Amino acid sequence: EDQVTQSPEALRLQEGESSSLNCSYTVSGLRGLFWYRQDPGKGPEFLFTLYSAGEEKEKERLKATLTKKESFLHITAPKPEDSATYLCAVQAPGYGGSQGNLIFGKGTKLSVKP
Amino acid sequence: DAMVIQNPRYQVTQFGKPVTLSCSQTLNHNVMYWYQQKSSQAPKLLFHYYDKDFNNEADTPDNFQSRRPNTSFCFLDIRSPGLGDAAMYLCATSRDAGDTQYFGPGTRLTVL
């Protein structure tokens, strides 16, 4: 069964304290891995898509990497405004009407204290 | 700006009273999705439309229905809401199947 597990469930950092969030997955034939940011009471905001092992993408203080079994979201020198829940989702090949469907993890809730 | 809009942002209904949630998009995307997200849980796909073709997830309760009258609009109907249906309902769109999904702000449903 396709599955996505994110760790840790919650992470508290001091401003400037770099760290990484983990997304491990089991899926037959990964089509893509997506990272989203979700603020409380709002919809997920797209951050990155990764398609193949070894791929990396960066945006401001965030860097996403992908291996054959997991993805990391590295946060460098975080600021309080980076506080949010970070969701990982994988896209399996699917078939017919299920092509493109995403399987989400439960997310990592990040808190950055000044 | 092109976007995904959901109305209302907050909806309160009574146990068993039908409710409809609305989603519209200005992205002209072919695919529209409805997700249910409960507190501290992963978004769960309920169904999606590829153009006019409706695709229901196997474990979506019959209590949930959807309509897509045109490219821009999609509705989620909950025929007889139960207390367990209280959640955030998220609408998303993608240009095509397999493309990046863009989410609306969500509708928070409370069932009294």
Short mmCIF file of C-alpha atoms in Angstrom, two decimals:
data_model
loop_
_atom_site.label_atom_id
_atom_site.label_comp_id
_atom_site.label_asym_id
_atom_site.label_seq_id
_atom_site.Cartn_x
_atom_site.Cartn_y
_atom_site.Cartn_z
CA GLU A 1 0.00 0.00 0.00
CA ASP A 2 1.28 3.48 -0.86
CA GLN A 3 2.24 5.35 2.27
CA VAL A 4 3.80 8.65 3.39
CA THR A 5 5.29 9.19 6.86
CA GLN A 6 6.57 12.53 8.08
CA SER A 7 8.83 13.09 11.06
CA PRO A 8 9.02 14.63 13.50
CA GLU A 9 5.36 15.43 14.14
CA ALA A 10 6.38 18.71 15.75
CA LEU A 11 9.61 20.65 15.82
CA ARG A 12 10.52 23.69 17.89
CA LEU A 13 13.48 25.76 16.82
CA GLN A 14 15.11 28.96 17.92
CA GLU A 15 15.41 31.63 15.28
CA GLY A 16 18.53 30.90 13.26
CA GLU A 17 18.71 27.23 14.31
CA SER A 18 18.85 25.18 11.11
CA SER A 19 17.20 21.76 10.89
CA SER A 20 15.58 19.23 8.56
CA LEU A 21 12.15 17.68 8.18
CA ASN A 22 11.82 14.14 6.89
CA CYS A 23 9.30 12.57 4.53
CA SER A 24 9.66 8.84 3.92
CA TYR A 25 7.49 7.09 1.40
CA THR A 26 6.62 3.73 -0.06
CA VAL A 27 5.06 3.95 -3.48
CA SER A 28 5.29 1.91 -6.62
CA GLY A 29 6.73 4.10 -9.31
CA LEU A 30 6.92 7.61 -7.88
CA ARG A 31 5.67 10.22 -10.35
CA GLY A 32 6.45 13.19 -8.14
CA LEU A 33 6.91 14.35 -4.57
CA PHE A 34 5.38 17.63 -3.44
CA TRP A 35 6.05 19.89 -0.48
CA TYR A 36 3.38 22.29 0.78
CA ARG A 37 3.26 24.79 3.59
CA GLN A 38 0.01 25.16 5.55
CA ASP A 39 -0.71 28.00 7.94
CA PRO A 40 -3.39 27.51 10.61
CA GLY A 41 -6.89 27.71 9.19
CA LYS A 42 -5.67 28.06 5.59
CA GLY A 43 -5.20 25.87 2.55
CA PRO A 44 -1.84 24.33 1.66
CA GLU A 45 0.54 26.57 -0.29
CA PHE A 46 2.71 24.88 -2.92
CA LEU A 47 6.46 24.97 -2.33
CA PHE A 48 8.29 22.38 -4.45
CA THR A 49 7.94 19.41 -6.76
CA LEU A 50 10.71 16.79 -7.03
CA TYR A 51 10.63 14.07 -9.66
CA SER A 52 13.77 11.98 -9.43
CA ALA A 53 16.36 10.85 -6.88
CA GLY A 54 19.18 13.35 -6.54
CA GLU A 55 17.03 16.32 -7.46
CA GLU A 56 17.21 19.42 -5.27
CA LYS A 57 15.18 22.64 -5.23
CA GLU A 58 15.63 25.82 -3.22
CA LYS A 59 13.49 28.76 -2.26
CA GLU A 60 14.73 31.36 0.18
CA ARG A 61 15.61 29.50 3.40
CA LEU A 62 14.13 26.19 2.21
CA LYS A 63 15.84 23.41 0.29
CA ALA A 64 14.16 20.15 -0.68
CA THR A 65 16.04 17.00 -1.62
CA LEU A 66 14.91 13.59 -2.82
CA THR A 67 16.26 10.04 -2.59
CA LYS A 68 14.61 6.79 -3.63
CA LYS A 69 13.01 6.36 -0.22
CA GLU A 70 12.70 9.78 1.35
CA SER A 71 12.76 13.52 0.97
CA PHE A 72 14.17 16.16 3.26
CA LEU A 73 13.12 19.75 3.68
CA HIS A 74 16.10 21.64 5.02
CA ILE A 75 15.45 24.95 6.74
CA THR A 76 18.47 27.23 7.04
CA ALA A 77 18.49 29.99 9.66
CA PRO A 78 14.71 29.91 10.14
CA LYS A 79 12.70 32.96 11.13
CA PRO A 80 9.46 33.11 13.14
CA GLU A 81 7.50 33.62 9.90
CA ASP A 82 8.58 30.14 8.80
CA SER A 83 6.34 28.70 11.53
CA ALA A 84 3.71 26.51 9.84
CA THR A 85 2.83 22.89 9.15
CA TYR A 86 4.83 21.43 6.27
CA LEU A 87 3.05 18.74 4.29
CA CYS A 88 4.66 16.18 2.01
CA ALA A 89 2.66 14.38 -0.69
CA VAL A 90 3.56 11.72 -3.23
CA GLN A 91 2.00 11.03 -6.57
CA ALA A 92 1.77 7.43 -7.68
CA PRO A 93 1.25 6.42 -11.31
CA GLY A 94 -2.37 5.59 -10.72
CA TYR A 95 -4.61 4.49 -13.52
CA GLY A 96 -7.62 5.89 -15.29
CA GLY A 97 -9.34 8.48 -13.17
CA SER A 98 -6.87 8.18 -10.27
CA GLN A 99 -3.90 9.47 -12.23
CA GLY A 100 -2.37 12.43 -10.52
CA ASN A 101 -3.91 11.76 -7.12
CA LEU A 102 -1.78 12.80 -4.16
CA ILE A 103 -1.15 10.82 -0.98
CA PHE A 104 -0.38 13.20 1.88
CA GLY A 105 1.55 12.74 5.08
CA LYS A 106 0.21 14.17 8.32
CA GLY A 107 2.74 16.97 8.29
CA THR A 108 5.39 18.42 10.57
CA LYS A 109 4.34 21.37 12.69
CA LEU A 110 7.26 23.79 12.86
CA SER A 111 7.49 26.52 15.49
CA VAL A 112 10.31 29.05 15.32
CA LYS A 113 10.80 31.17 18.41
CA PRO A 114 12.49 34.59 18.29
CA ASP B 1 -4.40 37.18 -9.88
CA ALA B 2 -5.46 33.70 -10.93
CA MET B 3 -6.67 31.82 -7.92
CA VAL B 4 -8.87 29.24 -6.23
CA ILE B 5 -11.74 30.71 -4.22
CA GLN B 6 -13.86 28.94 -1.63
CA ASN B 7 -17.08 30.16 -0.12
CA PRO B 8 -18.00 30.45 2.58
CA ARG B 9 -14.80 30.38 4.65
CA TYR B 10 -16.76 29.26 7.71
CA GLN B 11 -20.00 27.29 7.65
CA VAL B 12 -22.10 26.22 10.59
CA THR B 13 -24.87 23.70 10.07
CA GLN B 14 -27.07 21.52 12.19
CA PHE B 15 -26.89 17.76 12.45
CA GLY B 16 -28.70 16.32 9.43
CA LYS B 17 -29.26 19.65 7.66
CA PRO B 18 -27.94 19.61 4.07
CA VAL B 19 -25.09 21.96 3.29
CA THR B 20 -23.30 23.03 0.10
CA LEU B 21 -19.76 24.31 -0.15
CA SER B 22 -18.56 26.21 -3.18
CA CYS B 23 -15.27 26.39 -5.07
CA SER B 24 -14.41 28.52 -8.07
CA GLN B 25 -11.21 28.98 -10.02
CA THR B 26 -9.83 31.53 -12.43
CA LEU B 27 -6.93 29.30 -13.50
CA ASN B 28 -8.91 27.54 -16.24
CA HIS B 29 -7.63 24.21 -14.95
CA ASN B 30 -9.12 20.95 -16.14
CA VAL B 31 -9.07 19.10 -12.83
CA MET B 32 -10.81 20.06 -9.60
CA TYR B 33 -10.44 18.16 -6.32
CA TRP B 34 -12.23 18.08 -2.96
CA TYR B 35 -10.32 17.09 0.17
CA GLN B 36 -11.41 16.68 3.78
CA GLN B 37 -8.88 17.58 6.47
CA LYS B 38 -9.49 16.98 10.16
CA SER B 39 -7.36 18.52 12.87
CA SER B 40 -3.71 17.39 12.73
CA GLN B 41 -4.56 14.92 9.95
CA ALA B 42 -3.49 14.60 6.35
CA PRO B 43 -5.84 15.95 3.68
CA LYS B 44 -8.02 13.08 2.45
CA LEU B 45 -9.19 13.07 -1.15
CA LEU B 46 -12.95 12.71 -1.46
CA PHE B 47 -13.37 12.96 -5.25
CA HIS B 48 -12.24 14.88 -8.26
CA TYR B 49 -13.43 15.96 -11.67
CA TYR B 50 -11.31 15.67 -14.77
CA ASP B 51 -13.24 18.11 -16.91
CA LYS B 52 -16.76 16.67 -16.65
CA ASP B 53 -15.67 13.17 -15.67
CA PHE B 54 -16.40 12.45 -12.01
CA ASN B 55 -14.03 10.22 -10.03
CA ASN B 56 -15.12 9.09 -6.59
CA GLU B 57 -12.68 7.65 -4.06
CA ALA B 58 -13.74 4.18 -2.94
CA ASP B 59 -14.04 5.12 0.74
CA THR B 60 -15.90 8.42 0.28
CA PRO B 61 -19.25 8.12 2.09
CA ASP B 62 -22.42 8.29 -0.01
CA ASN B 63 -23.40 11.27 2.12
CA PHE B 64 -20.96 13.35 0.07
CA GLN B 65 -21.82 14.40 -3.46
CA SER B 66 -20.29 16.81 -5.93
CA ARG B 67 -21.32 18.85 -8.96
CA ARG B 68 -19.29 20.66 -11.57
CA PRO B 69 -21.66 22.69 -13.73
CA ASN B 70 -18.85 24.34 -15.70
CA THR B 71 -15.06 24.63 -15.83
CA SER B 72 -14.90 27.33 -13.19
CA PHE B 73 -17.18 26.03 -10.46
CA CYS B 74 -17.38 22.90 -8.33
CA PHE B 75 -19.69 22.20 -5.41
CA LEU B 76 -19.54 19.81 -2.48
CA ASP B 77 -22.91 18.72 -1.14
CA ILE B 78 -23.22 17.00 2.22
CA ARG B 79 -26.70 15.54 2.33
CA SER B 80 -27.03 14.79 6.02
CA PRO B 81 -24.05 16.07 7.97
CA GLY B 82 -23.04 14.19 11.06
CA LEU B 83 -20.82 15.35 13.90
CA GLY B 84 -17.96 13.41 12.34
CA ASP B 85 -18.15 15.51 9.19
CA ALA B 86 -16.90 18.61 10.99
CA ALA B 87 -13.62 19.40 9.28
CA MET B 88 -11.80 21.74 6.92
CA TYR B 89 -12.84 21.15 3.33
CA LEU B 90 -10.21 22.02 0.76
CA CYS B 91 -10.69 22.55 -2.95
CA ALA B 92 -7.72 22.21 -5.28
CA THR B 93 -7.16 22.48 -9.01
CA SER B 94 -4.52 21.29 -11.45
CA ARG B 95 -4.01 22.06 -15.11
CA ASP B 96 -3.99 18.38 -15.97
CA ALA B 97 -3.87 15.05 -14.13
CA GLY B 98 -0.43 14.75 -12.56
CA ASP B 99 0.30 18.47 -12.55
CA THR B 100 0.82 20.54 -9.43
CA GLN B 101 -2.32 21.02 -7.38
CA TYR B 102 -3.16 24.52 -6.12
CA PHE B 103 -5.38 24.84 -3.10
CA GLY B 104 -8.02 27.30 -2.05
CA PRO B 105 -8.19 28.75 1.47
CA GLY B 106 -10.63 26.08 2.67
CA THR B 107 -14.05 26.08 4.31
CA ARG B 108 -14.23 25.23 8.00
CA LEU B 109 -17.44 23.27 8.62
CA THR B 110 -18.94 23.06 12.08
CA VAL B 111 -21.82 20.66 12.77
CA LEU B 112 -23.96 21.39 15.82
#
